[in-house]
C-alpha cells in the first residue's frame, strides 16, 4: 500500500488556517477585514482552496459586510460548488444593500438550478426583498412555498410575512400569520404594532402593546419607539408619557431612536418645552433628532425658533437633508424670510436636493408666501415634472397672491398635460375666485368637481359655500351645505357667515339654532359671525343674547370675538358698553385698539378717539394701516387739521407705513370739512398714487357741505371717470345744483344718469323697538303697518305745521334725542330720509299704549 504524501494534506491545513483567520475578522469587520478578505481570497485561489465551501461562504459574508457586492457576485459565479448557505448569503447581501431585483432574480435562479429546499433564512431574505420592492405577487408566491414547506409558522419566515403584509397595509392577512405563530419575538410584535400605527390605527397598535406586556414579552427599543409613534398619531399625550416612564425605568430612554420619537410626540402634542428639554439632554444627536425638533417648531408656528435651530444644526456640522430643508422652507415662507429662504435654496442646489419632490414644492411655496412669484415660477419651470403636486403648489402660490389669470393658466396647462386635478387644486382656485368675486369661474370649477367624480370633501364644500356667499348666491351656498351628510364647525361657520354677509340675519340665527340642536358646540368663529349679524341689524336684543352665549361658552377672551362685540355695541349706539368691554379685554392686540378708535371716530367723538390712540402709544402697541384710518377720520370730524396732517406725515417717517387710498381720502375730508376746498383739490393733484373714486367723492361731499358748485363739478367728473357706475357723484352734484337753484343743471344731470344706466342705491333705515327690528326704504310701503304709519305721519305733519314748526331735514338731532330713551337702537344706510320714519315708529309705539293692543300687533 503506497504511503500518503504529506504534501497532499498541506493545502487542507492551509485552507482551514485561512478560514479561522477570516472567521475571527467577520464579527469586528473594519480595516482588518478590508485588508484580509481580498488577501485570503487571493491566497485561496492560488492554493486551489475555492473548492472549500466553508471558506468561500465566509469570503461571501466578508464581501457582503464590506459592501463589495460586485466582488461577492464575481466569487459566487465562479464557485465550482454551491450549497444553501452560498445562495442564502448572496440573496441576503442583495436584500441588505437594497438590490431587491437582484435578490429576487437570484432566488428564481436558485429554484431552477438547485435541488435543495430553501430554509427559513433564505425565505426570510427573499420576503424582505419583496417587501422593499413592493413585489406583492411574488411575495404571495413565496408565502405559498413557505406553507408547502411548513415554514410559515417559523418565527423568522412568519415575521417576514407579517412585515410584507403590514407594509402593504394588509393588516388582516398580517394578523392571520401573527396568530398562527407559536412563538413571537419582540421583532414580531414590533412589526404588527408598527403596521397598525402606519395605517392610522394607533388605538389597535396600543392594544397590541398592552397585550404584549400581558403575555410577558419584554419590549425592546424598537417596540417602544413604535408604541410612542402610535401615541403621536393619536395625540395621546398621557399614553406617551407612560411609555416614556417605562423607557426611563428600563434604561431604554438613552437610546437615540426612542428619544427621537418622544420628541416627536411632545411636539405633536404642543409640549415644546418638554421636547426641547429631551433634545438638550441627549448625549448623542443624529440628523433625525435635529430635523424632528426643527419640524416640531415649524408645526407649532414657532418659525423663528425653527430657523435658529436649523442654523445651530449646520454649525454643529450636520448636512441638512430633504426633510429638514422642507420644514425650514415652510418656516421661511411663514415669516416671509426671503433672505434665509434663498440661503436654503442655495444649499439645496449644492446638496443636489432639487429633485426631491417635497423640497421642490416647498421652494415654490416659500417664494409664493414671500410674494416673489417670479422666482416661484422660475423654480416651477425649471424643476416641475408631470406631477400634480408641483402644479398645485404653483396654483396655490398664485391664488394666495390674488393672481387669478396666472392661476387659471397653470390650471389649463395642467389639464393640457392630462394631469388629474385634486380637490386641493379646486380649493385653491375657488379661494382666488372668491376673493375676486369671479362667480362664472367658480361655477365652472364646481362643474369640474362634479364631472371629475371626486366626492365633495369638507374643504371644497367650505370653499364653495364661501364663494357663493360672497357673490350673493346664498341659495346656491345653502344647496351645497344641505348636500353634506357630515358637517364640521368650519362648514357651519361658513354658512352662518354667508347669511351674515348678505344681511340675512334671521336665517343666520335659525341656522345657529339648528347647530345647537345638532349637538355641536359653537366656537369663537361662530360667535363672530353671529355678533356681525347683530351689528348688521343694529339689534341690541340679539347682540346681548349672543354676548351671554359667548360668556357661557368661555370664548369671551377670544380677541376676534371681543373686537366683534365692541363693533356691535358701537353700531347699536352703546358706546359706553363698548368702552367697558375694550378696557376689560384690550392688551397688545392692535385690532382691539383699532376697533375702539374707529368706534369713537364714526360717532364723532374725536377727542376720545385720539385719547385712545395716545393710550395705545403708552401701551407700546404698534399702530398699523387701519389705525391711521380711524385717527385721520377722527381728526376730520373734529376739524383738527394740523394734528391730522401731523399724524398723516408720521405714518411713513415714524412707522414705515405707506399711506393708502383710505388715508388720502381722510386727509381730503380733513381739508374739506374745514372749508379748505382748494387745499383739498391741490392735495389730490399732488398724490403719488392715482386717486380713486373715493378720494374725489370726499372732495365732492365737502363741496356739497359748503355749496361750491365749481369745484364740485370738477370733483364729480373725476369721480365718474374713476368709477362710471357709481351713483354717489350724480346725487351729490345734483344736491349742490339744487341748493343753488340751478334746476336746469339738475335736470341735465338726471338725464345723464338715466342715459348711462346708473341707478341710485335705495336709501334705507332700520330701528329696533321692543326687541323687533323694523326696516324702511324711501317711500316704501313694505311694512305691514304702512297705511297706519302714513296716516299718523299726515296727522303729525299737519299738527306741527299748525304749530309753526319748519323741519330741518339736515339735522338728525331730534332722532338721537328720541333714541336715547328706552330700548331703541338705530342703524343708517345711504340716505337721510330715514329720520321721519324712525321717529314715527317710536311715536307709534307710544300711541299703541294709549290706543290699546291690536293697533300694532307686531309690538
mmCIF file with all atom_site columns, C-alpha atoms in Angstrom, residues 214-388:
data_model
loop_
_atom_site.group_PDB
_atom_site.id
_atom_site.type_symbol
_atom_site.label_atom_id
_atom_site.label_alt_id
_atom_site.label_comp_id
_atom_site.label_asym_id
_atom_site.label_entity_id
_atom_site.label_seq_id
_atom_site.pdbx_PDB_ins_code
_atom_site.Cartn_x
_atom_site.Cartn_y
_atom_site.Cartn_z
_atom_site.occupancy
_atom_site.B_iso_or_equiv
_atom_site.pdbx_formal_charge
_atom_site.auth_seq_id
_atom_site.auth_comp_id
_atom_site.auth_asym_id
_atom_site.auth_atom_id
_atom_site.pdbx_PDB_model_num
ATOM 1   C CA . UNK A 1 214 ? -49.637 40.699 29.465  1.00 0.00 ? 214 UNK A CA 1
ATOM 2   C CA . UNK A 1 215 ? -48.021 37.794 27.590  1.00 0.00 ? 215 UNK A CA 1
ATOM 3   C CA . UNK A 1 216 ? -44.744 38.557 29.338  1.00 0.00 ? 216 UNK A CA 1
ATOM 4   C CA . UNK A 1 217 ? -42.764 39.698 26.294  1.00 0.00 ? 217 UNK A CA 1
ATOM 5   C CA . UNK A 1 218 ? -40.362 42.472 27.252  1.00 0.00 ? 218 UNK A CA 1
ATOM 6   C CA . UNK A 1 219 ? -40.487 45.307 24.692  1.00 0.00 ? 219 UNK A CA 1
ATOM 7   C CA . UNK A 1 220 ? -37.205 46.394 23.190  1.00 0.00 ? 220 UNK A CA 1
ATOM 8   C CA . UNK A 1 221 ? -36.311 49.863 21.966  1.00 0.00 ? 221 UNK A CA 1
ATOM 9   C CA . UNK A 1 222 ? -37.916 49.274 18.579  1.00 0.00 ? 222 UNK A CA 1
ATOM 10  C CA . UNK A 1 223 ? -41.251 48.259 20.115  1.00 0.00 ? 223 UNK A CA 1
ATOM 11  C CA . UNK A 1 224 ? -41.169 51.276 22.435  1.00 0.00 ? 224 UNK A CA 1
ATOM 12  C CA . UNK A 1 225 ? -40.458 53.583 19.507  1.00 0.00 ? 225 UNK A CA 1
ATOM 13  C CA . UNK A 1 226 ? -43.408 52.136 17.565  1.00 0.00 ? 226 UNK A CA 1
ATOM 14  C CA . UNK A 1 227 ? -45.744 52.474 20.556  1.00 0.00 ? 227 UNK A CA 1
ATOM 15  C CA . UNK A 1 228 ? -44.743 56.109 21.047  1.00 0.00 ? 228 UNK A CA 1
ATOM 16  C CA . UNK A 1 229 ? -45.334 56.733 17.339  1.00 0.00 ? 229 UNK A CA 1
ATOM 17  C CA . UNK A 1 230 ? -48.858 55.330 17.753  1.00 0.00 ? 230 UNK A CA 1
ATOM 18  C CA . UNK A 1 231 ? -49.439 57.752 20.649  1.00 0.00 ? 231 UNK A CA 1
ATOM 19  C CA . UNK A 1 232 ? -48.188 60.622 18.454  1.00 0.00 ? 232 UNK A CA 1
ATOM 20  C CA . UNK A 1 233 ? -50.615 59.719 15.676  1.00 0.00 ? 233 UNK A CA 1
ATOM 21  C CA . UNK A 1 234 ? -53.480 59.710 18.200  1.00 0.00 ? 234 UNK A CA 1
ATOM 22  C CA . UNK A 1 235 ? -52.311 62.809 20.071  1.00 0.00 ? 235 UNK A CA 1
ATOM 23  C CA . UNK A 1 236 ? -52.394 60.550 23.158  1.00 0.00 ? 236 UNK A CA 1
ATOM 24  C CA . UNK A 1 237 ? -50.025 62.511 25.396  1.00 0.00 ? 237 UNK A CA 1
ATOM 25  C CA . UNK A 1 238 ? -50.746 60.594 28.605  1.00 0.00 ? 238 UNK A CA 1
ATOM 26  C CA . UNK A 1 239 ? -50.032 57.239 26.949  1.00 0.00 ? 239 UNK A CA 1
ATOM 27  C CA . UNK A 1 240 ? -46.790 58.585 25.533  1.00 0.00 ? 240 UNK A CA 1
ATOM 28  C CA . UNK A 1 241 ? -45.771 59.813 28.982  1.00 0.00 ? 241 UNK A CA 1
ATOM 29  C CA . UNK A 1 242 ? -46.386 56.364 30.469  1.00 0.00 ? 242 UNK A CA 1
ATOM 30  C CA . UNK A 1 243 ? -44.178 54.754 27.824  1.00 0.00 ? 243 UNK A CA 1
ATOM 31  C CA . UNK A 1 244 ? -41.584 57.457 28.481  1.00 0.00 ? 244 UNK A CA 1
ATOM 32  C CA . UNK A 1 245 ? -41.640 56.496 32.163  1.00 0.00 ? 245 UNK A CA 1
ATOM 33  C CA . UNK A 1 246 ? -41.198 52.796 31.292  1.00 0.00 ? 246 UNK A CA 1
ATOM 34  C CA . UNK A 1 247 ? -38.297 53.644 28.966  1.00 0.00 ? 247 UNK A CA 1
ATOM 35  C CA . UNK A 1 248 ? -36.688 55.647 31.787  1.00 0.00 ? 248 UNK A CA 1
ATOM 36  C CA . UNK A 1 249 ? -37.035 52.787 34.283  1.00 0.00 ? 249 UNK A CA 1
ATOM 37  C CA . UNK A 1 250 ? -35.708 50.210 31.815  1.00 0.00 ? 250 UNK A CA 1
ATOM 38  C CA . UNK A 1 251 ? -32.766 52.459 30.834  1.00 0.00 ? 251 UNK A CA 1
ATOM 39  C CA . UNK A 1 252 ? -34.026 52.482 27.231  1.00 0.00 ? 252 UNK A CA 1
ATOM 40  C CA . UNK A 1 253 ? -34.537 56.259 27.384  1.00 0.00 ? 253 UNK A CA 1
ATOM 41  C CA . UNK A 1 254 ? -30.932 56.841 26.438  1.00 0.00 ? 254 UNK A CA 1
ATOM 42  C CA . UNK A 1 255 ? -31.475 55.203 23.041  1.00 0.00 ? 255 UNK A CA 1
ATOM 43  C CA . UNK A 1 256 ? -31.434 57.859 20.324  1.00 0.00 ? 256 UNK A CA 1
ATOM 44  C CA . UNK A 1 257 ? -34.308 56.375 18.296  1.00 0.00 ? 257 UNK A CA 1
ATOM 45  C CA . UNK A 1 258 ? -36.569 56.280 21.377  1.00 0.00 ? 258 UNK A CA 1
ATOM 46  C CA . UNK A 1 259 ? -35.729 59.873 22.310  1.00 0.00 ? 259 UNK A CA 1
ATOM 47  C CA . UNK A 1 260 ? -36.407 60.994 18.739  1.00 0.00 ? 260 UNK A CA 1
ATOM 48  C CA . UNK A 1 261 ? -39.950 59.590 18.733  1.00 0.00 ? 261 UNK A CA 1
ATOM 49  C CA . UNK A 1 262 ? -40.557 61.053 22.211  1.00 0.00 ? 262 UNK A CA 1
ATOM 50  C CA . UNK A 1 263 ? -39.503 64.482 20.916  1.00 0.00 ? 263 UNK A CA 1
ATOM 51  C CA . UNK A 1 264 ? -41.905 63.997 18.014  1.00 0.00 ? 264 UNK A CA 1
ATOM 52  C CA . UNK A 1 265 ? -44.711 63.053 20.440  1.00 0.00 ? 265 UNK A CA 1
ATOM 53  C CA . UNK A 1 266 ? -44.234 66.134 22.612  1.00 0.00 ? 266 UNK A CA 1
ATOM 54  C CA . UNK A 1 267 ? -44.027 68.400 19.557  1.00 0.00 ? 267 UNK A CA 1
ATOM 55  C CA . UNK A 1 268 ? -47.223 66.992 18.062  1.00 0.00 ? 268 UNK A CA 1
ATOM 56  C CA . UNK A 1 269 ? -48.963 67.457 21.425  1.00 0.00 ? 269 UNK A CA 1
ATOM 57  C CA . UNK A 1 270 ? -47.698 71.087 21.587  1.00 0.00 ? 270 UNK A CA 1
ATOM 58  C CA . UNK A 1 271 ? -45.389 70.403 24.547  1.00 0.00 ? 271 UNK A CA 1
ATOM 59  C CA . UNK A 1 272 ? -42.371 72.089 23.010  1.00 0.00 ? 272 UNK A CA 1
ATOM 60  C CA . UNK A 1 273 ? -40.622 72.821 26.315  1.00 0.00 ? 273 UNK A CA 1
ATOM 61  C CA . UNK A 1 274 ? -40.630 69.084 27.169  1.00 0.00 ? 274 UNK A CA 1
ATOM 62  C CA . UNK A 1 275 ? -39.419 68.244 23.660  1.00 0.00 ? 275 UNK A CA 1
ATOM 63  C CA . UNK A 1 276 ? -36.592 70.786 23.867  1.00 0.00 ? 276 UNK A CA 1
ATOM 64  C CA . UNK A 1 277 ? -35.582 69.540 27.312  1.00 0.00 ? 277 UNK A CA 1
ATOM 65  C CA . UNK A 1 278 ? -35.244 65.996 25.948  1.00 0.00 ? 278 UNK A CA 1
ATOM 66  C CA . UNK A 1 279 ? -33.301 67.284 22.948  1.00 0.00 ? 279 UNK A CA 1
ATOM 67  C CA . UNK A 1 280 ? -30.878 69.282 25.084  1.00 0.00 ? 280 UNK A CA 1
ATOM 68  C CA . UNK A 1 281 ? -30.240 66.285 27.380  1.00 0.00 ? 281 UNK A CA 1
ATOM 69  C CA . UNK A 1 282 ? -29.328 63.903 24.545  1.00 0.00 ? 282 UNK A CA 1
ATOM 70  C CA . UNK A 1 283 ? -25.783 62.590 24.713  1.00 0.00 ? 283 UNK A CA 1
ATOM 71  C CA . UNK A 1 284 ? -25.755 61.826 21.006  1.00 0.00 ? 284 UNK A CA 1
ATOM 72  C CA . UNK A 1 285 ? -27.931 63.557 18.425  1.00 0.00 ? 285 UNK A CA 1
ATOM 73  C CA . UNK A 1 286 ? -28.315 62.282 14.908  1.00 0.00 ? 286 UNK A CA 1
ATOM 74  C CA . UNK A 1 287 ? -29.805 64.026 11.888  1.00 0.00 ? 287 UNK A CA 1
ATOM 75  C CA . UNK A 1 288 ? -33.278 62.733 12.773  1.00 0.00 ? 288 UNK A CA 1
ATOM 76  C CA . UNK A 1 289 ? -33.028 64.408 16.201  1.00 0.00 ? 289 UNK A CA 1
ATOM 77  C CA . UNK A 1 290 ? -32.322 67.801 14.659  1.00 0.00 ? 290 UNK A CA 1
ATOM 78  C CA . UNK A 1 291 ? -34.924 67.540 11.915  1.00 0.00 ? 291 UNK A CA 1
ATOM 79  C CA . UNK A 1 292 ? -37.608 66.341 14.361  1.00 0.00 ? 292 UNK A CA 1
ATOM 80  C CA . UNK A 1 293 ? -37.018 69.353 16.605  1.00 0.00 ? 293 UNK A CA 1
ATOM 81  C CA . UNK A 1 294 ? -36.994 71.757 13.641  1.00 0.00 ? 294 UNK A CA 1
ATOM 82  C CA . UNK A 1 295 ? -40.200 70.214 12.281  1.00 0.00 ? 295 UNK A CA 1
ATOM 83  C CA . UNK A 1 296 ? -41.798 70.455 15.750  1.00 0.00 ? 296 UNK A CA 1
ATOM 84  C CA . UNK A 1 297 ? -41.106 74.165 15.947  1.00 0.00 ? 297 UNK A CA 1
ATOM 85  C CA . UNK A 1 298 ? -42.452 74.656 12.421  1.00 0.00 ? 298 UNK A CA 1
ATOM 86  C CA . UNK A 1 299 ? -45.652 72.661 13.051  1.00 0.00 ? 299 UNK A CA 1
ATOM 87  C CA . UNK A 1 300 ? -46.379 74.748 16.153  1.00 0.00 ? 300 UNK A CA 1
ATOM 88  C CA . UNK A 1 301 ? -45.711 78.044 14.298  1.00 0.00 ? 301 UNK A CA 1
ATOM 89  C CA . UNK A 1 302 ? -42.518 78.787 16.248  1.00 0.00 ? 302 UNK A CA 1
ATOM 90  C CA . UNK A 1 303 ? -40.891 79.609 12.949  1.00 0.00 ? 303 UNK A CA 1
ATOM 91  C CA . UNK A 1 304 ? -38.145 81.893 14.277  1.00 0.00 ? 304 UNK A CA 1
ATOM 92  C CA . UNK A 1 305 ? -37.040 79.151 16.685  1.00 0.00 ? 305 UNK A CA 1
ATOM 93  C CA . UNK A 1 306 ? -37.093 76.641 13.807  1.00 0.00 ? 306 UNK A CA 1
ATOM 94  C CA . UNK A 1 307 ? -34.728 78.837 11.772  1.00 0.00 ? 307 UNK A CA 1
ATOM 95  C CA . UNK A 1 308 ? -32.396 79.277 14.766  1.00 0.00 ? 308 UNK A CA 1
ATOM 96  C CA . UNK A 1 309 ? -32.351 75.509 15.338  1.00 0.00 ? 309 UNK A CA 1
ATOM 97  C CA . UNK A 1 310 ? -31.570 74.954 11.663  1.00 0.00 ? 310 UNK A CA 1
ATOM 98  C CA . UNK A 1 311 ? -28.517 77.242 11.813  1.00 0.00 ? 311 UNK A CA 1
ATOM 99  C CA . UNK A 1 312 ? -27.388 75.519 15.029  1.00 0.00 ? 312 UNK A CA 1
ATOM 100 C CA . UNK A 1 313 ? -27.584 72.193 13.224  1.00 0.00 ? 313 UNK A CA 1
ATOM 101 C CA . UNK A 1 314 ? -25.384 73.422 10.389  1.00 0.00 ? 314 UNK A CA 1
ATOM 102 C CA . UNK A 1 315 ? -22.937 74.918 12.895  1.00 0.00 ? 315 UNK A CA 1
ATOM 103 C CA . UNK A 1 316 ? -22.724 71.506 14.576  1.00 0.00 ? 316 UNK A CA 1
ATOM 104 C CA . UNK A 1 317 ? -21.519 70.064 11.265  1.00 0.00 ? 317 UNK A CA 1
ATOM 105 C CA . UNK A 1 318 ? -24.677 68.297 10.118  1.00 0.00 ? 318 UNK A CA 1
ATOM 106 C CA . UNK A 1 319 ? -25.722 68.443 6.476   1.00 0.00 ? 319 UNK A CA 1
ATOM 107 C CA . UNK A 1 320 ? -29.486 69.141 6.264   1.00 0.00 ? 320 UNK A CA 1
ATOM 108 C CA . UNK A 1 321 ? -31.404 66.515 4.324   1.00 0.00 ? 321 UNK A CA 1
ATOM 109 C CA . UNK A 1 322 ? -34.548 66.955 2.259   1.00 0.00 ? 322 UNK A CA 1
ATOM 110 C CA . UNK A 1 323 ? -36.835 66.630 5.281   1.00 0.00 ? 323 UNK A CA 1
ATOM 111 C CA . UNK A 1 324 ? -35.003 69.383 7.199   1.00 0.00 ? 324 UNK A CA 1
ATOM 112 C CA . UNK A 1 325 ? -34.966 71.662 4.152   1.00 0.00 ? 325 UNK A CA 1
ATOM 113 C CA . UNK A 1 326 ? -38.694 71.150 3.584   1.00 0.00 ? 326 UNK A CA 1
ATOM 114 C CA . UNK A 1 327 ? -39.508 72.081 7.191   1.00 0.00 ? 327 UNK A CA 1
ATOM 115 C CA . UNK A 1 328 ? -37.289 75.148 7.284   1.00 0.00 ? 328 UNK A CA 1
ATOM 116 C CA . UNK A 1 329 ? -38.529 76.419 3.906   1.00 0.00 ? 329 UNK A CA 1
ATOM 117 C CA . UNK A 1 330 ? -42.049 76.263 5.315   1.00 0.00 ? 330 UNK A CA 1
ATOM 118 C CA . UNK A 1 331 ? -40.938 78.398 8.282   1.00 0.00 ? 331 UNK A CA 1
ATOM 119 C CA . UNK A 1 332 ? -39.178 80.877 5.988   1.00 0.00 ? 332 UNK A CA 1
ATOM 120 C CA . UNK A 1 333 ? -42.376 81.225 3.977   1.00 0.00 ? 333 UNK A CA 1
ATOM 121 C CA . UNK A 1 334 ? -44.500 81.787 7.097   1.00 0.00 ? 334 UNK A CA 1
ATOM 122 C CA . UNK A 1 335 ? -42.148 84.538 8.275   1.00 0.00 ? 335 UNK A CA 1
ATOM 123 C CA . UNK A 1 336 ? -41.708 85.959 4.749   1.00 0.00 ? 336 UNK A CA 1
ATOM 124 C CA . UNK A 1 337 ? -37.973 85.490 5.439   1.00 0.00 ? 337 UNK A CA 1
ATOM 125 C CA . UNK A 1 338 ? -36.865 85.640 1.825   1.00 0.00 ? 338 UNK A CA 1
ATOM 126 C CA . UNK A 1 339 ? -33.163 86.149 2.616   1.00 0.00 ? 339 UNK A CA 1
ATOM 127 C CA . UNK A 1 340 ? -32.976 82.962 4.693   1.00 0.00 ? 340 UNK A CA 1
ATOM 128 C CA . UNK A 1 341 ? -35.139 81.147 2.148   1.00 0.00 ? 341 UNK A CA 1
ATOM 129 C CA . UNK A 1 342 ? -32.683 81.966 -0.626  1.00 0.00 ? 342 UNK A CA 1
ATOM 130 C CA . UNK A 1 343 ? -29.829 80.642 1.501   1.00 0.00 ? 343 UNK A CA 1
ATOM 131 C CA . UNK A 1 344 ? -31.668 77.347 1.947   1.00 0.00 ? 344 UNK A CA 1
ATOM 132 C CA . UNK A 1 345 ? -32.264 77.276 -1.814  1.00 0.00 ? 345 UNK A CA 1
ATOM 133 C CA . UNK A 1 346 ? -28.518 77.644 -2.363  1.00 0.00 ? 346 UNK A CA 1
ATOM 134 C CA . UNK A 1 347 ? -27.869 74.717 -0.005  1.00 0.00 ? 347 UNK A CA 1
ATOM 135 C CA . UNK A 1 348 ? -30.481 72.646 -1.853  1.00 0.00 ? 348 UNK A CA 1
ATOM 136 C CA . UNK A 1 349 ? -28.624 73.223 -5.126  1.00 0.00 ? 349 UNK A CA 1
ATOM 137 C CA . UNK A 1 350 ? -25.231 72.390 -3.582  1.00 0.00 ? 350 UNK A CA 1
ATOM 138 C CA . UNK A 1 351 ? -26.564 69.240 -1.906  1.00 0.00 ? 351 UNK A CA 1
ATOM 139 C CA . UNK A 1 352 ? -28.322 68.156 -5.120  1.00 0.00 ? 352 UNK A CA 1
ATOM 140 C CA . UNK A 1 353 ? -31.710 68.031 -3.384  1.00 0.00 ? 353 UNK A CA 1
ATOM 141 C CA . UNK A 1 354 ? -33.649 69.845 -6.120  1.00 0.00 ? 354 UNK A CA 1
ATOM 142 C CA . UNK A 1 355 ? -35.058 66.579 -7.447  1.00 0.00 ? 355 UNK A CA 1
ATOM 143 C CA . UNK A 1 356 ? -36.662 65.847 -4.070  1.00 0.00 ? 356 UNK A CA 1
ATOM 144 C CA . UNK A 1 357 ? -40.416 66.247 -4.632  1.00 0.00 ? 357 UNK A CA 1
ATOM 145 C CA . UNK A 1 358 ? -41.080 67.743 -1.199  1.00 0.00 ? 358 UNK A CA 1
ATOM 146 C CA . UNK A 1 359 ? -38.154 70.171 -1.375  1.00 0.00 ? 359 UNK A CA 1
ATOM 147 C CA . UNK A 1 360 ? -39.163 71.342 -4.846  1.00 0.00 ? 360 UNK A CA 1
ATOM 148 C CA . UNK A 1 361 ? -42.715 72.096 -3.771  1.00 0.00 ? 361 UNK A CA 1
ATOM 149 C CA . UNK A 1 362 ? -41.529 73.717 -0.543  1.00 0.00 ? 362 UNK A CA 1
ATOM 150 C CA . UNK A 1 363 ? -39.347 76.089 -2.604  1.00 0.00 ? 363 UNK A CA 1
ATOM 151 C CA . UNK A 1 364 ? -42.315 77.092 -4.771  1.00 0.00 ? 364 UNK A CA 1
ATOM 152 C CA . UNK A 1 365 ? -44.461 77.586 -1.669  1.00 0.00 ? 365 UNK A CA 1
ATOM 153 C CA . UNK A 1 366 ? -41.769 79.621 0.131   1.00 0.00 ? 366 UNK A CA 1
ATOM 154 C CA . UNK A 1 367 ? -41.258 82.068 -2.743  1.00 0.00 ? 367 UNK A CA 1
ATOM 155 C CA . UNK A 1 368 ? -45.030 82.403 -3.188  1.00 0.00 ? 368 UNK A CA 1
ATOM 156 C CA . UNK A 1 369 ? -45.577 83.161 0.513   1.00 0.00 ? 369 UNK A CA 1
ATOM 157 C CA . UNK A 1 370 ? -42.825 85.775 0.314   1.00 0.00 ? 370 UNK A CA 1
ATOM 158 C CA . UNK A 1 371 ? -44.708 87.274 -2.684  1.00 0.00 ? 371 UNK A CA 1
ATOM 159 C CA . UNK A 1 372 ? -41.793 86.565 -5.041  1.00 0.00 ? 372 UNK A CA 1
ATOM 160 C CA . UNK A 1 373 ? -43.920 84.938 -7.695  1.00 0.00 ? 373 UNK A CA 1
ATOM 161 C CA . UNK A 1 374 ? -41.334 85.376 -10.457 1.00 0.00 ? 374 UNK A CA 1
ATOM 162 C CA . UNK A 1 375 ? -38.840 83.238 -8.537  1.00 0.00 ? 375 UNK A CA 1
ATOM 163 C CA . UNK A 1 376 ? -41.568 80.734 -7.615  1.00 0.00 ? 376 UNK A CA 1
ATOM 164 C CA . UNK A 1 377 ? -42.420 80.401 -11.294 1.00 0.00 ? 377 UNK A CA 1
ATOM 165 C CA . UNK A 1 378 ? -38.737 80.027 -12.194 1.00 0.00 ? 378 UNK A CA 1
ATOM 166 C CA . UNK A 1 379 ? -38.421 77.110 -9.748  1.00 0.00 ? 379 UNK A CA 1
ATOM 167 C CA . UNK A 1 380 ? -41.623 75.605 -11.141 1.00 0.00 ? 380 UNK A CA 1
ATOM 168 C CA . UNK A 1 381 ? -40.493 75.893 -14.761 1.00 0.00 ? 381 UNK A CA 1
ATOM 169 C CA . UNK A 1 382 ? -37.024 74.528 -14.013 1.00 0.00 ? 382 UNK A CA 1
ATOM 170 C CA . UNK A 1 383 ? -37.935 71.668 -11.714 1.00 0.00 ? 383 UNK A CA 1
ATOM 171 C CA . UNK A 1 384 ? -41.591 70.768 -12.211 1.00 0.00 ? 384 UNK A CA 1
ATOM 172 C CA . UNK A 1 385 ? -42.225 67.413 -13.760 1.00 0.00 ? 385 UNK A CA 1
ATOM 173 C CA . UNK A 1 386 ? -45.506 65.903 -14.785 1.00 0.00 ? 386 UNK A CA 1
ATOM 174 C CA . UNK A 1 387 ? -46.839 65.609 -11.241 1.00 0.00 ? 387 UNK A CA 1
ATOM 175 C CA . UNK A 1 388 ? -49.945 67.277 -9.889  1.00 0.00 ? 388 UNK A CA 1
#
